[in-house]
Amino acid sequence: MTWKSIGIFDSGVGGLTVLRELMQVLPQEDTIYLGDTARVPYGTKSPETVTRYAEEIASFLFRRDIKLLVVACNTASAVALPALKRLLPIPVVGVIEPGARRAVEVTRSGRIGVIGTTGTIRSSAYTRAIKRLKPDAEVLTRACPLFVPLAEEGWTDNQVARLTAETYLKELQLAQVDTLVLGCTHYPLLKPIIGEIMGKEVTLVDSAHETALTVADILSRNSQLRPASEEGNHTNYVTDIPAGFVRIGTRFLGGKLGDVFQVVLDEGEEGL
Ligand code: DGL
């Protein structure tokens, strides 16, 4: 019996934090990861552009015969998920809904903070998802665009990171949120400093683990889980030369990356 892979994509290297959780929850599954490194960042681009990029990647991965697609990028999940669900005849899982669900589970006061890229925050996707689950929740949001380059540079525990985080998080701290959603692939790398600034009483929610559990649940319900005795293979595609992805990716994945290949998305193929 041949088992299909799980497709997963992000604007670049950040989605490897989601892949890491997926590999922990479902070590038996094969994965195909695509990082759109030629066009990163998505967080500063318009919803139209991000949706077009996301559709191109979804078609590319679908042609590689995947059984489920994970949209690891928060910005793409925030603006393109409905379009991707319409496009593909397989389950498409974004990171917003699982993160919102977890935030609603852990909040005690109902005051929830959300941080993300400019695109994610502007879309209000987290606010809508949280309010769907808990209409009386109070959701406070803040875009923290500088966290992305800081995480990629490895500046996660120095004075620059601390000052940047203090400046971004001040309002949320004053508003006394008791839960903070890390609504961007890169923010888990800054978790220690964000936690230090927000204080012990504030629960930090990272969507990646919840997303992996959602994937496991869908595959199990569809009888598409590989036997637990198997060991997954992991292939990575990038749209720019692999060097930067390989260098930074190991830190984001927290382990050794599988093979990395450069690809051209459009391949001259029509539609799916
Ligand atoms: N992956 C993006 C996200 O989670 C962050 C990087 C970018 O802006 O492309 O929103």
Tab-separated table of C-alpha atoms and ligand atoms in Angstrom:
chain	number	residue	atom	x	y	z
A	1	MET	CA	0.000	0.000	0.000
A	2	THR	CA	1.366	3.444	-0.859
A	3	TRP	CA	0.579	6.297	1.452
A	4	LYS	CA	0.270	9.871	0.306
A	5	SER	CA	2.208	12.732	1.891
A	6	ILE	CA	0.998	15.732	3.849
A	7	GLY	CA	1.661	18.993	1.976
A	8	ILE	CA	2.632	22.042	4.011
A	9	PHE	CA	3.620	25.514	2.913
A	10	ASP	CA	4.750	28.875	4.184
A	11	SER	CA	6.142	32.092	2.747
A	12	GLY	CA	9.602	30.876	3.721
A	13	VAL	CA	11.375	29.241	6.597
A	14	GLY	CA	8.876	30.078	9.372
A	15	GLY	CA	6.474	27.222	8.659
A	16	LEU	CA	9.173	24.815	9.806
A	17	THR	CA	7.960	25.579	13.360
A	18	VAL	CA	4.649	24.004	12.285
A	19	LEU	CA	6.406	21.124	10.506
A	20	ARG	CA	8.330	20.463	13.723
A	21	GLU	CA	5.079	19.954	15.659
A	22	LEU	CA	3.616	17.866	12.857
A	23	MET	CA	6.691	15.604	12.921
A	24	GLN	CA	6.331	15.238	16.681
A	25	VAL	CA	2.620	14.417	16.634
A	26	LEU	CA	2.741	12.260	13.484
A	27	PRO	CA	6.314	10.924	13.110
A	28	GLN	CA	5.098	8.224	10.739
A	29	GLU	CA	3.890	10.641	8.049
A	30	ASP	CA	5.760	11.714	4.906
A	31	THR	CA	5.725	15.474	4.378
A	32	ILE	CA	6.392	17.802	1.461
A	33	TYR	CA	7.179	21.340	2.621
A	34	LEU	CA	7.276	24.340	0.306
A	35	GLY	CA	8.875	27.620	1.403
A	36	ASP	CA	8.214	30.458	-1.024
A	37	THR	CA	11.614	31.995	-0.321
A	38	ALA	CA	11.718	33.936	-3.593
A	39	ARG	CA	8.655	35.970	-2.576
A	40	VAL	CA	8.863	36.161	1.234
A	41	PRO	CA	7.587	38.114	3.196
A	42	TYR	CA	3.833	37.711	2.812
A	43	GLY	CA	3.020	39.743	5.924
A	44	THR	CA	3.510	43.075	4.205
A	45	LYS	CA	1.654	42.191	0.966
A	46	SER	CA	-1.970	42.676	-0.058
A	47	PRO	CA	-4.560	39.904	0.445
A	48	GLU	CA	-4.929	39.619	-3.359
A	49	THR	CA	-1.231	38.977	-3.895
A	50	VAL	CA	-0.933	36.520	-0.989
A	51	THR	CA	-4.008	34.627	-2.239
A	52	ARG	CA	-2.535	34.350	-5.734
A	53	TYR	CA	0.773	33.032	-4.359
A	54	ALA	CA	-1.036	30.599	-2.063
A	55	GLU	CA	-3.163	29.249	-4.933
A	56	GLU	CA	-0.067	28.660	-7.057
A	57	ILE	CA	1.623	26.748	-4.243
A	58	ALA	CA	-1.516	24.734	-3.395
A	59	SER	CA	-1.791	23.638	-7.059
A	60	PHE	CA	1.906	22.736	-7.135
A	61	LEU	CA	1.641	20.565	-4.014
A	62	PHE	CA	-1.637	18.997	-5.108
A	63	ARG	CA	0.072	17.829	-8.300
A	64	ARG	CA	2.472	15.946	-6.019
A	65	ASP	CA	-0.461	13.871	-4.857
A	66	ILE	CA	-0.819	15.023	-1.241
A	67	LYS	CA	-3.714	13.872	0.970
A	68	LEU	CA	-4.042	17.065	3.024
A	69	LEU	CA	-2.653	20.594	2.846
A	70	VAL	CA	-1.452	22.540	5.886
A	71	VAL	CA	-1.262	26.306	5.441
A	72	ALA	CA	1.475	26.943	8.005
A	73	CYS	CA	1.719	30.649	7.215
A	74	ASN	CA	-0.556	32.743	9.434
A	75	THR	CA	-0.833	35.497	6.834
A	76	ALA	CA	-1.861	33.060	4.084
A	77	SER	CA	-4.268	31.301	6.494
A	78	ALA	CA	-5.762	34.678	7.416
A	79	VAL	CA	-6.462	35.842	3.876
A	80	ALA	CA	-6.465	32.839	1.523
A	81	LEU	CA	-7.992	29.857	3.343
A	82	PRO	CA	-11.488	30.044	1.769
A	83	ALA	CA	-9.956	30.316	-1.729
A	84	LEU	CA	-7.690	27.307	-1.100
A	85	LYS	CA	-10.596	25.230	0.239
A	86	ARG	CA	-12.540	26.014	-2.916
A	87	LEU	CA	-9.560	25.143	-5.102
A	88	LEU	CA	-8.572	21.751	-3.677
A	89	PRO	CA	-10.694	18.589	-3.312
A	90	ILE	CA	-8.716	17.539	-0.189
A	91	PRO	CA	-8.776	18.869	3.414
A	92	VAL	CA	-7.017	22.226	3.830
A	93	VAL	CA	-6.001	23.131	7.400
A	94	GLY	CA	-4.936	26.648	8.396
A	95	VAL	CA	-3.340	27.774	11.659
A	96	ILE	CA	-5.848	30.456	12.699
A	97	GLU	CA	-8.784	28.270	13.759
A	98	PRO	CA	-6.668	25.860	15.889
A	99	GLY	CA	-4.891	28.806	17.578
A	100	ALA	CA	-8.188	30.574	18.289
A	101	ARG	CA	-9.659	27.364	19.739
A	102	ARG	CA	-6.728	26.938	22.106
A	103	ALA	CA	-6.894	30.596	23.202
A	104	VAL	CA	-10.584	30.257	24.060
A	105	GLU	CA	-9.840	27.065	26.018
A	106	VAL	CA	-7.137	28.621	28.178
A	107	THR	CA	-8.430	32.165	28.826
A	108	ARG	CA	-9.997	32.785	32.212
A	109	SER	CA	-10.820	36.490	31.911
A	110	GLY	CA	-11.856	36.429	28.231
A	111	ARG	CA	-9.278	39.145	27.442
A	112	ILE	CA	-7.175	37.737	24.649
A	113	GLY	CA	-4.266	39.394	22.881
A	114	VAL	CA	-3.197	38.477	19.354
A	115	ILE	CA	0.092	39.410	17.700
A	116	GLY	CA	0.995	38.770	14.071
A	117	THR	CA	2.173	40.310	10.821
A	118	THR	CA	0.531	43.466	9.488
A	119	GLY	CA	-1.440	41.351	6.981
A	120	THR	CA	-2.732	38.945	9.628
A	121	ILE	CA	-3.743	41.672	12.062
A	122	ARG	CA	-5.347	43.796	9.326
A	123	SER	CA	-7.458	40.824	8.196
A	124	SER	CA	-9.035	40.422	11.689
A	125	ALA	CA	-9.103	36.679	11.025
A	126	TYR	CA	-8.084	35.758	14.596
A	127	THR	CA	-10.596	38.169	16.110
A	128	ARG	CA	-13.399	36.658	14.018
A	129	ALA	CA	-12.342	33.080	14.804
A	130	ILE	CA	-12.119	33.792	18.552
A	131	LYS	CA	-15.450	35.612	18.633
A	132	ARG	CA	-17.165	32.797	16.724
A	133	LEU	CA	-16.163	30.468	19.554
A	134	LYS	CA	-16.621	32.956	22.404
A	135	PRO	CA	-18.766	35.939	21.422
A	136	ASP	CA	-18.120	37.807	24.685
A	137	ALA	CA	-14.329	37.616	24.352
A	138	GLU	CA	-12.421	40.884	24.248
A	139	VAL	CA	-9.718	40.640	21.601
A	140	LEU	CA	-6.821	43.095	21.455
A	141	THR	CA	-4.435	42.913	18.525
A	142	ARG	CA	-1.015	44.275	17.618
A	143	ALA	CA	1.108	43.854	14.497
A	144	CYS	CA	4.777	43.134	15.347
A	145	PRO	CA	6.484	43.116	11.933
A	146	LEU	CA	10.053	43.456	13.269
A	147	PHE	CA	9.817	40.108	15.072
A	148	VAL	CA	10.191	38.307	11.711
A	149	PRO	CA	13.681	39.612	10.807
A	150	LEU	CA	14.775	39.348	14.450
A	151	ALA	CA	13.874	35.646	14.561
A	152	GLU	CA	15.593	34.980	11.230
A	153	GLU	CA	18.713	36.812	12.361
A	154	GLY	CA	18.777	34.747	15.552
A	155	TRP	CA	18.397	37.911	17.644
A	156	THR	CA	15.906	36.431	20.044
A	157	ASP	CA	17.582	37.140	23.344
A	158	ASN	CA	19.490	40.416	23.151
A	159	GLN	CA	18.818	44.059	23.954
A	160	VAL	CA	17.398	44.813	20.484
A	161	ALA	CA	14.880	41.991	20.794
A	162	ARG	CA	13.962	43.001	24.348
A	163	LEU	CA	13.407	46.676	23.488
A	164	THR	CA	11.412	45.800	20.366
A	165	ALA	CA	9.238	43.370	22.293
A	166	GLU	CA	8.690	45.820	25.156
A	167	THR	CA	7.602	48.520	22.702
A	168	TYR	CA	5.214	46.241	20.793
A	169	LEU	CA	3.729	44.537	23.842
A	170	LYS	CA	3.244	47.531	26.134
A	171	GLU	CA	-0.426	48.151	25.247
A	172	LEU	CA	-1.363	44.486	25.574
A	173	GLN	CA	0.353	44.364	28.925
A	174	LEU	CA	-1.494	47.456	30.134
A	175	ALA	CA	-4.773	46.014	28.862
A	176	GLN	CA	-4.122	42.996	31.117
A	177	VAL	CA	-4.798	40.250	28.616
A	178	ASP	CA	-4.445	36.839	30.278
A	179	THR	CA	-3.762	34.988	27.007
A	180	LEU	CA	-1.573	35.959	24.076
A	181	VAL	CA	-1.773	34.229	20.692
A	182	LEU	CA	1.575	34.087	18.869
A	183	GLY	CA	-0.084	34.507	15.471
A	184	CYS	CA	2.979	34.211	13.254
A	185	THR	CA	5.255	31.313	12.351
A	186	HIS	CA	8.335	33.134	13.652
A	187	TYR	CA	7.111	34.156	17.085
A	188	PRO	CA	7.640	30.812	18.877
A	189	LEU	CA	11.381	31.555	18.592
A	190	LEU	CA	10.821	34.707	20.662
A	191	LYS	CA	8.654	32.912	23.209
A	192	PRO	CA	11.089	33.242	26.139
A	193	ILE	CA	11.425	37.014	25.779
A	194	ILE	CA	7.703	37.550	25.089
A	195	GLY	CA	6.857	35.415	28.129
A	196	GLU	CA	9.297	37.347	30.291
A	197	ILE	CA	7.770	40.692	29.276
A	198	MET	CA	4.126	39.619	29.524
A	199	GLY	CA	4.638	37.895	32.880
A	200	LYS	CA	3.878	34.443	34.240
A	201	GLU	CA	0.124	35.038	34.531
A	202	VAL	CA	-0.224	35.370	30.747
A	203	THR	CA	-0.583	32.110	28.789
A	204	LEU	CA	1.169	32.123	25.415
A	205	VAL	CA	-0.652	30.207	22.695
A	206	ASP	CA	1.322	28.846	19.778
A	207	SER	CA	-0.947	27.582	16.980
A	208	ALA	CA	1.529	24.992	15.692
A	209	HIS	CA	0.782	22.203	18.186
A	210	GLU	CA	-2.991	22.641	17.920
A	211	THR	CA	-2.720	22.585	14.140
A	212	ALA	CA	-0.804	19.297	14.250
A	213	LEU	CA	-3.512	17.792	16.471
A	214	THR	CA	-6.190	18.971	14.022
A	215	VAL	CA	-4.327	17.280	11.152
A	216	ALA	CA	-4.046	14.030	13.145
A	217	ASP	CA	-7.753	14.124	13.894
A	218	ILE	CA	-8.789	14.672	10.249
A	219	LEU	CA	-6.487	11.943	8.908
A	220	SER	CA	-7.664	9.515	11.564
A	221	ARG	CA	-11.333	10.199	10.780
A	222	ASN	CA	-10.593	9.698	7.051
A	223	SER	CA	-8.668	6.446	7.787
A	224	GLN	CA	-5.622	8.022	6.122
A	225	LEU	CA	-3.109	7.783	8.973
A	226	ARG	CA	-0.018	5.766	8.185
A	227	PRO	CA	0.661	2.939	10.651
A	228	ALA	CA	2.549	4.238	13.687
A	229	SER	CA	5.340	1.724	13.005
A	230	GLU	CA	6.379	3.649	9.854
A	231	GLU	CA	8.967	6.416	9.760
A	232	GLY	CA	8.205	9.554	7.747
A	233	ASN	CA	10.371	11.042	5.008
A	234	HIS	CA	10.613	14.804	4.698
A	235	THR	CA	11.197	16.679	1.454
A	236	ASN	CA	11.561	20.448	1.217
A	237	TYR	CA	11.050	22.667	-1.798
A	238	VAL	CA	12.040	26.321	-2.016
A	239	THR	CA	11.515	28.907	-4.746
A	240	ASP	CA	14.902	30.662	-4.302
A	241	ILE	CA	18.330	29.054	-3.969
A	242	PRO	CA	18.323	26.731	-0.921
A	243	ALA	CA	21.350	28.220	0.921
A	244	GLY	CA	19.538	30.648	3.262
A	245	PHE	CA	16.710	28.198	3.940
A	246	VAL	CA	19.152	25.478	4.928
A	247	ARG	CA	21.182	27.826	7.138
A	248	ILE	CA	18.234	29.278	9.064
A	249	GLY	CA	15.898	26.309	8.741
A	250	THR	CA	17.734	23.995	11.106
A	251	ARG	CA	17.114	26.450	13.941
A	252	PHE	CA	13.401	26.818	13.091
A	253	LEU	CA	12.916	23.068	12.754
A	254	GLY	CA	14.973	22.309	15.833
A	255	GLY	CA	16.650	19.439	14.024
A	256	LYS	CA	18.145	18.293	10.777
A	257	LEU	CA	16.327	19.290	7.576
A	258	GLY	CA	15.565	16.672	4.919
A	259	ASP	CA	16.604	17.251	1.306
A	260	VAL	CA	15.978	20.776	-0.058
A	261	PHE	CA	15.276	21.345	-3.768
A	262	GLN	CA	14.715	24.573	-5.678
A	263	VAL	CA	11.589	24.550	-7.860
A	264	VAL	CA	9.737	26.732	-10.330
A	265	LEU	CA	6.067	26.833	-9.314
A	266	ASP	CA	4.410	27.467	-12.604
A	267	GLU	CA	6.007	24.579	-14.641
A	268	GLY	CA	3.767	25.623	-17.523
A	269	GLU	CA	0.962	23.348	-16.266
A	270	GLU	CA	-2.652	24.402	-16.503
A	271	GLY	CA	-4.909	24.661	-13.416
A	272	LEU	CA	-4.507	21.932	-10.806
B	1	DGL	N1	5.020	33.145	7.694
B	1	DGL	C1	4.506	34.478	7.954
B	1	DGL	C2	3.323	34.373	8.903
B	1	DGL	O1	3.183	33.441	9.669
B	1	DGL	C3	5.565	35.391	8.505
B	1	DGL	C4	6.621	35.799	7.506
B	1	DGL	C5	6.067	36.616	6.363
B	1	DGL	O2	5.664	37.770	6.547
B	1	DGL	O3	6.010	36.059	5.265
B	1	DGL	O4	2.484	35.236	8.910
